Amino acid sequence: MKKYLFIWCFVLCALQGMAQTVTIVDKNTKEPLELATLSSASPRAFAVTNIKGQADISAFESGEIIEIRMLGYEKAMVSYAILSQTNYMVELVASKLSMDDVVVSANRWHQDRQDVPNKITTITPSDIQLQNSQTAADLLGSTGDVFIQKSQLGGGSPMIRGFSTNRLLITVDGVRMNTAIFRSGNLQNVISLDAFATESAEILFGPGSVMYGSDAIGGVMSFRTLNPQFSHSSETLVKGSAVARYSSSNSEKTTHFDINVGWNKWASVTSFSNSNFGDLRMGTNGPDDYLRPFYVERQNGADVMVTNDDPLVQRPTGYEQTNLMQKIRFAPNANWDLVYGLHYSTTSNYSRYDRLIRTRGGLPRSAEWEYGPQVWLMNNLTATHQGKSRLYDQMTVRLAHQFFEESRIDRDFNGTNRASRVEKVNAYSLNLDFDKSLRTGTELFYGFEAVYDDVNSTGTDEDITTGDVVDGPARYPQSSWASYALYASLQHRISPKLLLQAGTRYNYFKLDATFDTRFFPFPFETAEISNGAVTGSLGLVYNPETDMTISTNLSTGFRSPNIDDAGKVFDSEPGSVVVPNPELGPEYAYNAELGIAKVFNSSIRIDVTGFYTRLENALVRRDFTLNGQDEIMYDGELSQVQAVQNAAYTEVYGLQAGIEFKFDSGFGFSTRYNFQHGEEELDDNSVSPSRHAAPSFGVTKVTYSQQNLKMDFYAMYSGQVNFNDLPEEEKGKDYMYAADSNGNPYSPSWYTLNFKALYKLSNGMTISGGVENITDQRYRPYSSGITAAGRNIILSLKVDL
C-alpha cells in the first residue's frame, strides 16, 4: 500500500512540475501586473495573472497566437514558442487609449470588446479603489452611465436607458440575483453586494434576454467578486489587505479585511466588511423644501412631533451593514477549474425616509416605517472545463442557492397597530453554458438555465399598547415561480473587418400561488400562470480600422410576470390598494441601437450610441375591481382598487456619448453624457412621461496618474424636470419634490464638484480620500425620497499584506 501511495505522490509531483508559468510585468517599472488576461483560440485557453503577475500557461502549449491584454497597456501577441525563448517573461508597454479590452457580460464568456454589438461599460479594480464608494449602488453611479434613485440611506435603485427595478437584471459571478418578488417600485437589493469584495463589474446596455432571460430589458449589471489566486511557484501565495474608512456626511465608520492564500492547485479568499452609517446630513445651498424640520418620537405612550434642532440632518436614516464572503478554488489540472463561493450580507433595520416625511392634515402620516434586516445568502458552485470535444471547447456549470429575507414594519401616527410583513425567498438555479468553435471565424455559444423560487410571506399585527400579536395579511401568497430556458448565439466573422452575431432564446415560465382569503374576499384561492417567451438578437460589428468600431444591434427582451405582479396586496399610495391579478402575460421589449467609437492617435477616444426601445404589453398598475367593487376598505381607509395588468406600452429613446483625452504628462480629461426620453400609455390612452426615464445626467473628469499617485477632480450633474414633464404618478408626491413658483412639485437641476486622491506608500500602505460635494449643494436626485449628502470628507487607509 505504501508503495502505491509513493507512486501516486510521485506522479502528482511530476504533473505539477510540468506546469509552466509566465510572468507579465510593466516594461518601464518591471512591476508585476495583476489581472492581465491571456487568451488563445487554438488551443482554446484562458488565464488571468495573480498578484505576482504570474499565470499557468500549460493549456496554451503549441499555441501560435496568444493574446495578452491589460487595460491601460498595449496588447501583446506572442506564440508559445516565443514565450519559451524569452524565459516566459512578457513586458507590456503602457498605452494611452485603446479599444483592446476583454468583457464577459455579452455572452458569459471572455470576448474582445470590439466583437460585441452592445454598449458595455466596465468598472475596473483601480476605479473601485479610487472611488471608495460606500455601496455598490454608489459605485454604479460613479460611472456616469447609471442614474441612482434612493428612497432612504440604505437604498440605491439603478435606472438604465429609461428602465429600472424589475426590468433590469443583476448577476453575481454569473448567477441572477433577481427573484420572484423583485418589484416595479424602487429596489435596494444591489446594496447587498460589497464594493470591497467586487473585483470588477460590467454594465451591458439594452436587452440581454437571449443570454440572461427574464428582466434583462434595460440592461444587465454583472458583478464579479474576488477570485482566489493560485501560487505558480513552490511558495505559498499570501495576499491580503485591511481597510479603515471614515466619511463625514453620515459619520460612516467602515472596516474591511480580505486575505488570499494560494497553493498550486488550491486557493482560498476570505473577505469581511462592516459599515456603520449615522443619520445623513444634506447640503446648505438649495431648496428649503428638502429640510427636515421635525421627526417623530414616542413619549409617555403618545407619538409626538419633535422639532429637529438641525434641519439639515435627516432623522432617522442611519443603519449598519455586514458582508462576508468565502471562496475556495480547486484546479486538479489545466482543464478543470472549480470554485465554491459563500456570500452573506445583512443589515440592521433602517427607516424608509420618504414615507416618514409624508404629512396628513399637518401631522405626520407615519410614526414608524422601516425595513427590517435585508438578508442575502448565496451558495454558488462553479465548474469550468476546457477541452476540445464534439460538443464544446469550454463548458461552465453553475449551481446556486440563494436565500433572501426582507420585511416592512409600519405604524400610523398615534396609531396602536404595528403591521409587520416578512418575505423569505429560497432561489435555486442551474446554468449550463457552452462555447464551441465550429470553424475558423465562427463561434457558437449555447446553454440551458433552470430557476426555481419558493416564496414564503407572513404578516403580523401588534397592538403596541397591550403587546398582543395576531396574524395579519401577508404581502404575497404562498407561491412558487419557475423558469426553464434554452439559448443559442452564433458569432460569425464575415470578413476580417465585419462580424455578425445572432442569437435566440426560448423561455418557459410557471407561477403557482395560494391566497389567504381570511383578510380579503378574493374571488379565487389559487392561481396558476404558465407561458412561453421567444426572444432574439441580431448584431453587426464593423471595424474599418483597428482603432474604430461601428456597431448596430436589433434585439428583443421580455419579462415574465412574477409573484409581485400577480399576487401582491399592498397600499401603493395613500387611497389606493393593489390586489392580485392572476390573468397576466409577459411583456416584450423591441430595441434598436447604433454605436460608433473611434480612437485618434492613441490620445483621444470618442464614442456615441443612439437607442430606441418599445415595451409592449407592459405590466402596469391600473384601476381594477374586486368582486365587482372598485373601492374597498384597507387599513381603515376607503381605497381605490388597482391591479397590475398588461395594459400599456412604453417608448424610450436616447443618446449615450463620451469623450476621453490622455496626455503624456499623466493628465487626462473625460466626460460622459446620457440623454433619455420616455413616454408611457395611460388608462385613457393618453401618454405621460415615463417614471424611470431619468433626466439628462453625466460626469466630467480631470484626472492625473503618475506611478503611485492618482487624482480625480470631477463634476456630476443632472437636468431639471419641470412639473409638466413629471410622470402623472409623481405629480401627487409633493413631499418628495421641491415646489416651483406656482407651488407645483418639480425636480431642480443639480451639480456637485468632487475631488478624490490615492497615494501608494512604499511600505504597502495606501492613503486615499477626498471631498465630495465641495460646494455643499442641497439636492435630491430625480424620483428620490431622500436628499443627497452635503459636503462629505472621506479618509481611507489601506494596508496590504
Short mmCIF file of N, CA, C and O in Angstrom, two decimals, residues 373-452:
data_model
loop_
_atom_site.label_atom_id
_atom_site.label_comp_id
_atom_site.label_asym_id
_atom_site.label_seq_id
_atom_site.Cartn_x
_atom_site.Cartn_y
_atom_site.Cartn_z
N PRO A 373 -34.25 43.80 8.69
CA PRO A 373 -32.95 43.42 8.13
C PRO A 373 -33.09 42.86 6.71
O PRO A 373 -33.95 42.03 6.45
N GLN A 374 -32.27 43.37 5.80
CA GLN A 374 -32.20 42.83 4.44
C GLN A 374 -31.10 41.79 4.42
O GLN A 374 -29.92 42.12 4.53
N VAL A 375 -31.48 40.54 4.27
CA VAL A 375 -30.54 39.42 4.36
C VAL A 375 -30.39 38.78 2.99
O VAL A 375 -31.39 38.55 2.29
N TRP A 376 -29.15 38.52 2.62
CA TRP A 376 -28.87 37.79 1.38
C TRP A 376 -27.79 36.76 1.65
O TRP A 376 -26.73 37.07 2.21
N LEU A 377 -28.08 35.53 1.27
CA LEU A 377 -27.12 34.43 1.40
C LEU A 377 -27.05 33.69 0.08
O LEU A 377 -28.09 33.36 -0.51
N MET A 378 -25.84 33.47 -0.43
CA MET A 378 -25.70 32.70 -1.67
C MET A 378 -24.62 31.65 -1.52
O MET A 378 -23.51 31.93 -1.05
N ASN A 379 -24.96 30.43 -1.92
CA ASN A 379 -24.00 29.35 -2.11
C ASN A 379 -23.90 29.09 -3.61
O ASN A 379 -24.92 28.85 -4.26
N ASN A 380 -22.70 29.13 -4.13
CA ASN A 380 -22.52 29.03 -5.58
C ASN A 380 -21.35 28.11 -5.88
O ASN A 380 -20.22 28.33 -5.41
N LEU A 381 -21.60 27.06 -6.65
CA LEU A 381 -20.55 26.15 -7.08
C LEU A 381 -20.43 26.25 -8.59
O LEU A 381 -21.39 26.01 -9.33
N THR A 382 -19.24 26.62 -9.06
CA THR A 382 -18.98 26.80 -10.49
C THR A 382 -17.86 25.87 -10.92
O THR A 382 -16.79 25.84 -10.31
N ALA A 383 -18.12 25.11 -11.96
CA ALA A 383 -17.11 24.20 -12.53
C ALA A 383 -16.92 24.56 -14.00
O ALA A 383 -17.88 24.58 -14.77
N THR A 384 -15.67 24.84 -14.37
CA THR A 384 -15.34 25.20 -15.76
C THR A 384 -14.39 24.15 -16.33
O THR A 384 -13.40 23.80 -15.68
N HIS A 385 -14.71 23.69 -17.52
CA HIS A 385 -13.86 22.69 -18.18
C HIS A 385 -13.46 23.20 -19.55
O HIS A 385 -14.29 23.68 -20.33
N GLN A 386 -12.17 23.12 -19.85
CA GLN A 386 -11.66 23.44 -21.17
C GLN A 386 -11.09 22.18 -21.79
O GLN A 386 -10.23 21.53 -21.21
N GLY A 387 -11.61 21.82 -22.93
CA GLY A 387 -11.14 20.61 -23.59
C GLY A 387 -11.91 20.41 -24.87
O GLY A 387 -13.15 20.35 -24.86
N LYS A 388 -11.21 20.31 -25.97
CA LYS A 388 -11.88 20.24 -27.27
C LYS A 388 -12.62 18.92 -27.40
O LYS A 388 -12.05 17.84 -27.26
N SER A 389 -13.93 19.02 -27.64
CA SER A 389 -14.76 17.83 -27.85
C SER A 389 -15.77 18.15 -28.95
O SER A 389 -15.80 19.26 -29.49
N ARG A 390 -16.61 17.20 -29.27
CA ARG A 390 -17.58 17.41 -30.33
C ARG A 390 -18.66 18.39 -29.89
O ARG A 390 -19.27 19.06 -30.71
N LEU A 391 -18.90 18.51 -28.57
CA LEU A 391 -19.97 19.35 -28.07
C LEU A 391 -19.50 20.74 -27.65
O LEU A 391 -20.26 21.70 -27.76
N TYR A 392 -18.29 20.84 -27.19
CA TYR A 392 -17.84 22.14 -26.69
C TYR A 392 -16.32 22.21 -26.61
O TYR A 392 -15.63 21.18 -26.56
N ASP A 393 -15.83 23.44 -26.60
CA ASP A 393 -14.43 23.70 -26.29
C ASP A 393 -14.29 24.16 -24.84
O ASP A 393 -13.27 23.94 -24.21
N GLN A 394 -15.33 24.85 -24.36
CA GLN A 394 -15.37 25.29 -22.98
C GLN A 394 -16.77 25.05 -22.43
O GLN A 394 -17.76 25.25 -23.13
N MET A 395 -16.83 24.65 -21.17
CA MET A 395 -18.12 24.40 -20.52
C MET A 395 -18.06 24.96 -19.11
O MET A 395 -17.06 24.81 -18.40
N THR A 396 -19.15 25.60 -18.70
CA THR A 396 -19.28 26.05 -17.31
C THR A 396 -20.61 25.58 -16.75
O THR A 396 -21.66 25.74 -17.39
N VAL A 397 -20.56 25.00 -15.57
CA VAL A 397 -21.75 24.58 -14.84
C VAL A 397 -21.83 25.42 -13.58
O VAL A 397 -20.85 25.51 -12.82
N ARG A 398 -22.99 26.05 -13.35
CA ARG A 398 -23.20 26.85 -12.14
C ARG A 398 -24.41 26.32 -11.39
O ARG A 398 -25.53 26.29 -11.91
N LEU A 399 -24.18 25.92 -10.15
CA LEU A 399 -25.26 25.52 -9.25
C LEU A 399 -25.31 26.53 -8.13
O LEU A 399 -24.28 26.81 -7.49
N ALA A 400 -26.48 27.09 -7.86
CA ALA A 400 -26.56 28.14 -6.84
C ALA A 400 -27.83 28.02 -6.04
O ALA A 400 -28.88 27.63 -6.55
N HIS A 401 -27.70 28.36 -4.77
CA HIS A 401 -28.85 28.54 -3.88
C HIS A 401 -28.71 29.91 -3.23
O HIS A 401 -27.64 30.27 -2.74
N GLN A 402 -29.80 30.67 -3.26
CA GLN A 402 -29.81 31.97 -2.61
C GLN A 402 -31.00 32.05 -1.64
O GLN A 402 -32.07 31.51 -1.91
N PHE A 403 -30.76 32.74 -0.54
CA PHE A 403 -31.83 32.99 0.42
C PHE A 403 -31.94 34.49 0.62
O PHE A 403 -30.94 35.17 0.87
N PHE A 404 -33.15 35.00 0.49
CA PHE A 404 -33.41 36.42 0.67
C PHE A 404 -34.46 36.59 1.77
O PHE A 404 -35.44 35.85 1.81
N GLU A 405 -34.23 37.56 2.62
CA GLU A 405 -35.25 37.93 3.60
C GLU A 405 -35.35 39.44 3.66
O GLU A 405 -34.34 40.15 3.72
N GLU A 406 -36.57 39.93 3.60
CA GLU A 406 -36.81 41.36 3.76
C GLU A 406 -38.15 41.54 4.46
O GLU A 406 -39.01 40.66 4.42
N SER A 407 -38.32 42.66 5.14
CA SER A 407 -39.55 42.89 5.88
C SER A 407 -39.86 44.37 5.93
O SER A 407 -38.98 45.22 5.74
N ARG A 408 -41.12 44.65 6.22
CA ARG A 408 -41.61 46.02 6.31
C ARG A 408 -42.38 46.17 7.61
O ARG A 408 -43.25 45.35 7.92
N ILE A 409 -42.07 47.21 8.35
CA ILE A 409 -42.74 47.48 9.62
C ILE A 409 -43.26 48.91 9.56
O ILE A 409 -42.48 49.84 9.34
N ASP A 410 -44.58 49.09 9.75
CA ASP A 410 -45.10 50.44 9.72
C ASP A 410 -46.24 50.60 10.73
O ASP A 410 -46.93 49.64 11.08
N ARG A 411 -46.39 51.84 11.18
CA ARG A 411 -47.45 52.20 12.13
C ARG A 411 -47.84 53.65 11.90
O ARG A 411 -46.97 54.51 11.75
N ASP A 412 -49.12 53.92 11.85
CA ASP A 412 -49.60 55.28 11.65
C ASP A 412 -49.29 56.15 12.86
O ASP A 412 -49.14 55.65 14.00
N PHE A 413 -49.24 57.46 12.63
CA PHE A 413 -49.01 58.42 13.71
C PHE A 413 -50.15 58.31 14.73
O PHE A 413 -51.32 58.45 14.41
N ASN A 414 -49.75 58.04 15.97
CA ASN A 414 -50.68 57.82 17.09
C ASN A 414 -51.62 56.64 16.86
O ASN A 414 -52.67 56.54 17.49
N GLY A 415 -51.23 55.76 15.97
CA GLY A 415 -51.95 54.51 15.80
C GLY A 415 -51.39 53.47 16.75
O GLY A 415 -50.22 53.54 17.16
N THR A 416 -52.18 52.50 17.12
CA THR A 416 -51.72 51.48 18.06
C THR A 416 -51.31 50.19 17.36
O THR A 416 -50.72 49.31 17.99
N ASN A 417 -51.61 50.05 16.05
CA ASN A 417 -51.31 48.81 15.34
C ASN A 417 -49.99 48.92 14.58
O ASN A 417 -49.82 49.79 13.72
N ARG A 418 -49.06 48.05 14.93
CA ARG A 418 -47.79 47.97 14.20
C ARG A 418 -47.87 46.75 13.27
O ARG A 418 -47.91 45.61 13.72
N ALA A 419 -47.88 47.02 11.96
CA ALA A 419 -48.00 45.96 10.97
C ALA A 419 -46.61 45.52 10.52
O ALA A 419 -45.78 46.36 10.16
N SER A 420 -46.37 44.24 10.56
CA SER A 420 -45.09 43.68 10.11
C SER A 420 -45.36 42.66 9.01
O SER A 420 -46.21 41.79 9.17
N ARG A 421 -44.63 42.80 7.93
CA ARG A 421 -44.77 41.88 6.80
C ARG A 421 -43.39 41.34 6.46
O ARG A 421 -42.45 42.12 6.20
N VAL A 422 -43.24 40.03 6.45
CA VAL A 422 -41.94 39.39 6.25
C VAL A 422 -42.00 38.51 5.02
O VAL A 422 -42.93 37.72 4.86
N GLU A 423 -41.00 38.66 4.14
CA GLU A 423 -40.90 37.83 2.94
C GLU A 423 -39.58 37.06 2.96
O GLU A 423 -38.53 37.65 3.23
N LYS A 424 -39.66 35.78 2.67
CA LYS A 424 -38.48 34.93 2.57
C LYS A 424 -38.54 34.19 1.24
O LYS A 424 -39.57 33.61 0.89
N VAL A 425 -37.43 34.21 0.52
CA VAL A 425 -37.36 33.55 -0.78
C VAL A 425 -36.16 32.63 -0.81
O VAL A 425 -35.03 33.04 -0.49
N ASN A 426 -36.39 31.38 -1.16
CA ASN A 426 -35.30 30.45 -1.48
C ASN A 426 -35.26 30.31 -2.99
O ASN A 426 -36.24 29.89 -3.62
N ALA A 427 -34.13 30.68 -3.58
CA ALA A 427 -33.98 30.68 -5.04
C ALA A 427 -32.91 29.65 -5.43
O ALA A 427 -31.78 29.71 -4.94
N TYR A 428 -33.27 28.75 -6.32
CA TYR A 428 -32.37 27.70 -6.78
C TYR A 428 -32.15 27.89 -8.28
O TYR A 428 -33.10 28.18 -9.02
N SER A 429 -30.93 27.71 -8.74
CA SER A 429 -30.66 27.89 -10.17
C SER A 429 -29.58 26.93 -10.65
O SER A 429 -28.67 26.56 -9.90
N LEU A 430 -29.71 26.57 -11.91
CA LEU A 430 -28.73 25.74 -12.61
C LEU A 430 -28.48 26.37 -13.97
O LEU A 430 -29.42 26.66 -14.72
N ASN A 431 -27.22 26.61 -14.28
CA ASN A 431 -26.83 27.13 -15.58
C ASN A 431 -25.79 26.22 -16.21
O ASN A 431 -24.81 25.83 -15.56
N LEU A 432 -26.02 25.87 -17.47
CA LEU A 432 -25.04 25.15 -18.28
C LEU A 432 -24.71 26.04 -19.47
O LEU A 432 -25.60 26.36 -20.27
N ASP A 433 -23.46 26.46 -19.58
CA ASP A 433 -23.04 27.34 -20.67
C ASP A 433 -21.91 26.68 -21.45
O ASP A 433 -20.95 26.16 -20.86
N PHE A 434 -22.04 26.70 -22.78
CA PHE A 434 -21.06 26.05 -23.65
C PHE A 434 -20.56 27.03 -24.70
O PHE A 434 -21.29 27.90 -25.16
N ASP A 435 -19.31 26.84 -25.07
CA ASP A 435 -18.67 27.63 -26.13
C ASP A 435 -18.00 26.64 -27.08
O ASP A 435 -17.19 25.80 -26.65
N LYS A 436 -18.34 26.74 -28.36
CA LYS A 436 -17.79 25.80 -29.34
C LYS A 436 -17.36 26.55 -30.59
O LYS A 436 -18.13 27.31 -31.19
N SER A 437 -16.11 26.34 -31.00
CA SER A 437 -15.61 26.89 -32.25
C SER A 437 -15.97 25.91 -33.37
O SER A 437 -15.49 24.77 -33.39
N LEU A 438 -16.82 26.36 -34.29
CA LEU A 438 -17.28 25.47 -35.36
C LEU A 438 -16.26 25.39 -36.48
O LEU A 438 -16.00 24.33 -37.03
N ARG A 439 -15.72 26.52 -36.84
CA ARG A 439 -14.63 26.59 -37.80
C ARG A 439 -13.99 27.96 -37.62
O ARG A 439 -14.45 28.77 -36.83
N THR A 440 -12.95 28.23 -38.34
CA THR A 440 -12.25 29.50 -38.20
C THR A 440 -13.20 30.67 -38.43
O THR A 440 -13.84 30.77 -39.48
N GLY A 441 -13.31 31.51 -37.42
CA GLY A 441 -14.16 32.69 -37.54
C GLY A 441 -15.60 32.49 -37.14
O GLY A 441 -16.39 33.43 -37.20
N THR A 442 -15.98 31.29 -36.74
CA THR A 442 -17.36 31.02 -36.34
C THR A 442 -17.39 30.41 -34.94
O THR A 442 -16.75 29.40 -34.69
N GLU A 443 -18.16 31.03 -34.07
CA GLU A 443 -18.22 30.63 -32.67
C GLU A 443 -19.68 30.43 -32.27
O GLU A 443 -20.55 31.24 -32.62
N LEU A 444 -19.95 29.35 -31.55
CA LEU A 444 -21.30 29.06 -31.07
C LEU A 444 -21.31 29.08 -29.54
O LEU A 444 -20.52 28.39 -28.91
N PHE A 445 -22.22 29.88 -28.99
CA PHE A 445 -22.45 29.90 -27.56
C PHE A 445 -23.87 29.38 -27.32
O PHE A 445 -24.82 29.87 -27.94
N TYR A 446 -24.02 28.43 -26.44
CA TYR A 446 -25.35 27.91 -26.18
C TYR A 446 -25.44 27.40 -24.75
O TYR A 446 -24.40 27.23 -24.07
N GLY A 447 -26.67 27.16 -24.29
CA GLY A 447 -26.78 26.72 -22.91
C GLY A 447 -28.21 26.49 -22.47
O GLY A 447 -29.17 26.61 -23.25
N PHE A 448 -28.32 26.16 -21.20
CA PHE A 448 -29.59 25.83 -20.56
C PHE A 448 -29.63 26.50 -19.20
O PHE A 448 -28.61 26.58 -18.51
N GLU A 449 -30.83 26.96 -18.81
CA GLU A 449 -30.99 27.57 -17.49
C GLU A 449 -32.27 27.08 -16.85
O GLU A 449 -33.31 26.97 -17.52
N ALA A 450 -32.21 26.77 -15.57
CA ALA A 450 -33.39 26.42 -14.78
C ALA A 450 -33.35 27.23 -13.49
O ALA A 450 -32.32 27.27 -12.81
N VAL A 451 -34.47 27.86 -13.17
CA VAL A 451 -34.58 28.69 -11.97
C VAL A 451 -35.87 28.32 -11.25
O VAL A 451 -36.92 28.16 -11.88
N TYR A 452 -35.78 28.18 -9.93
CA TYR A 452 -36.98 27.89 -9.13
C TYR A 452 -36.93 28.74 -7.87
O TYR A 452 -35.95 28.68 -7.10
#
